[in-house]
Amino acid sequence: MLDIHELRNHYEKVVARLQTRGTDRETLDAIMALDKERRELIAETEQLKQQRNQASQEIGELKRNGQDAEAKMAETRELGNTIQEIDRKLKAVEADYNDRMARIPNLPNPEIPVGEDEDANEEIHRHGEQPTFDYTPKAHYEIGEALGILDFEAGAKVSGARFVYYRGLGARLERAVYNFMLDQHQKEGYIETITPYLVNDKTMYGTGQFPKFKEDVFSIVNDDRDLTLIPTAEVPLTNYYANEIIPGEQLPIYFTAMSPCFRSEAGSAGRDTRGLIRMHQFHKVEMVKFAKPEDSYQELEHMTQCGEHILEQLGLAYRRIVLSTGDMGFSAAKTYDIEVWMPAQDTYREISSCSNCEDFQARRAQIRYRDENGKPQLVHTLNGSGLAVGRTVAAILENCQTVDGSVKIPEVLVPYMGGVTEITKENAMGI
């Protein structure tokens, strides 16, 4: 959530920056009007409460002196009624104010490119050589279905579109990929975590998914516990310290977790309808950091390098881009996307997003630390994919395919595959 003091004190600058994210001036004007009304109502009710307290003291004095206190008592009752009416109005104004504030995105870092969409993203660098084929490379879903290690038809039968069964060495490959990632992140200082896969509305609010993006998730109905299947482990990991104060000497703190992710993919009709790129359920290895404000952008660089290092060890070509103001996620101040080369599509596709949210999520979830003077301050939170597992499997299938339809296993994954170096039709079921 934005700092209201920033909005009050630097209004025109904030408006200009948020307009690059699609927020119009009228929306912010309405928030400022509500903020003004809210403060005026608070001041009015506090003044009336002081008057009531003073009147109560005078009533006590009158009674002690044996004097008639009925007029003062009537005045006190009238003040109480007025205070109740103002409090009701204040409650409605605050609810409107809080709802509007909760839907305003984070301020973009002033150094990122300005633009309406992905066309304004800027490439930072590339790494690795794109493989060449003397035949037309097949898409990962064609390879997986031909080998029998991916079954989209069965997934659709039992769950609907955008679900899949991994079978045999396909399932082993998925497991190998995320175990390899977790081992690498643990070596880099991340605390491995298994999180809850169902979280409450307050937790979804803390990281910025609610209230704006409720249509993008799967929520549990007929249950009074307001539970939602996590869209990413970022949600439970970031909220681990919600409403807590972290000792400053413990920062930075790194968490990693592999989890299933559940997304309704609302608004993505017609996009990536085949394959593993855009699923309702998929695995992802997440990285989350809690850092002091002065260290957070250095931590973003390191986090992004962690994701890139996974691809380098897998031998997959990739590029890093910095997202524009119009393409960035709601809670982010700056985001790097890592895009892996996909031969069948002849393009790079996103496989990781690494974001610095600065104090935006921390303000919503009240995650603080004590500075060197013992004063509570908001932490900066960061999150990134290290990596999206299904997309990594898709990239391996396409980049490591052979003309006969088999798939070479990247060398670093062979120990995780029980020594298997290639998936063929003969060994695909792993038995």
CSV table of C-alpha atoms in Angstrom, one decimal, residues 129-133 135 137-140 143 147 173 177 311 313-317 340-344 392-413 421-424:
chain,number,residue,atom,x,y,z
A,129,GLU,CA,23.7,-19.9,-27.4
A,130,GLN,CA,20.4,-20.8,-29.0
A,131,PRO,CA,20.5,-24.4,-30.2
A,132,THR,CA,20.3,-25.1,-33.9
A,133,PHE,CA,18.4,-27.9,-35.6
A,135,TYR,CA,14.9,-30.1,-38.8
A,137,PRO,CA,12.0,-28.4,-33.8
A,138,LYS,CA,8.9,-29.7,-32.1
A,139,ALA,CA,6.9,-28.0,-29.4
A,140,HIS,CA,7.4,-29.4,-25.9
A,143,ILE,CA,7.5,-34.2,-27.6
A,147,LEU,CA,6.9,-40.0,-25.4
A,173,LEU,CA,12.1,-34.8,-14.6
A,177,VAL,CA,14.1,-29.9,-11.7
A,311,LEU,CA,19.4,-21.7,-16.3
A,313,GLN,CA,23.8,-24.8,-15.1
A,314,LEU,CA,21.0,-26.4,-17.2
A,315,GLY,CA,22.6,-25.1,-20.4
A,316,LEU,CA,19.6,-23.1,-21.5
A,317,ALA,CA,19.9,-19.8,-23.3
A,340,VAL,CA,14.3,-18.7,-21.6
A,341,TRP,CA,14.7,-19.6,-25.3
A,342,MET,CA,11.9,-21.8,-26.7
A,343,PRO,CA,13.0,-23.2,-30.1
A,344,ALA,CA,9.5,-24.2,-31.3
A,392,THR,CA,11.7,-25.2,-17.2
A,393,VAL,CA,10.6,-28.7,-18.1
A,394,ALA,CA,9.1,-27.3,-21.3
A,395,ALA,CA,12.3,-25.5,-22.1
A,396,ILE,CA,14.4,-28.7,-21.5
A,397,LEU,CA,12.1,-30.7,-23.8
A,398,GLU,CA,12.4,-28.2,-26.6
A,399,ASN,CA,16.1,-27.3,-26.3
A,400,CYS,CA,17.3,-30.8,-25.6
A,401,GLN,CA,15.2,-32.7,-28.2
A,402,THR,CA,16.7,-35.0,-30.8
A,403,VAL,CA,15.5,-35.8,-34.3
A,404,ASP,CA,14.1,-39.2,-33.2
A,405,GLY,CA,12.0,-37.5,-30.5
A,406,SER,CA,14.0,-38.4,-27.5
A,407,VAL,CA,15.3,-35.8,-25.0
A,408,LYS,CA,18.8,-35.5,-23.6
A,409,ILE,CA,18.9,-34.8,-19.8
A,410,PRO,CA,21.1,-31.8,-18.8
A,411,GLU,CA,24.2,-33.1,-17.0
A,412,VAL,CA,23.4,-31.4,-13.7
A,413,LEU,CA,20.0,-33.2,-13.5
A,421,THR,CA,20.8,-39.4,-19.4
A,422,GLU,CA,18.1,-39.5,-22.0
A,423,ILE,CA,14.3,-40.0,-22.2
A,424,THR,CA,13.3,-42.3,-25.0
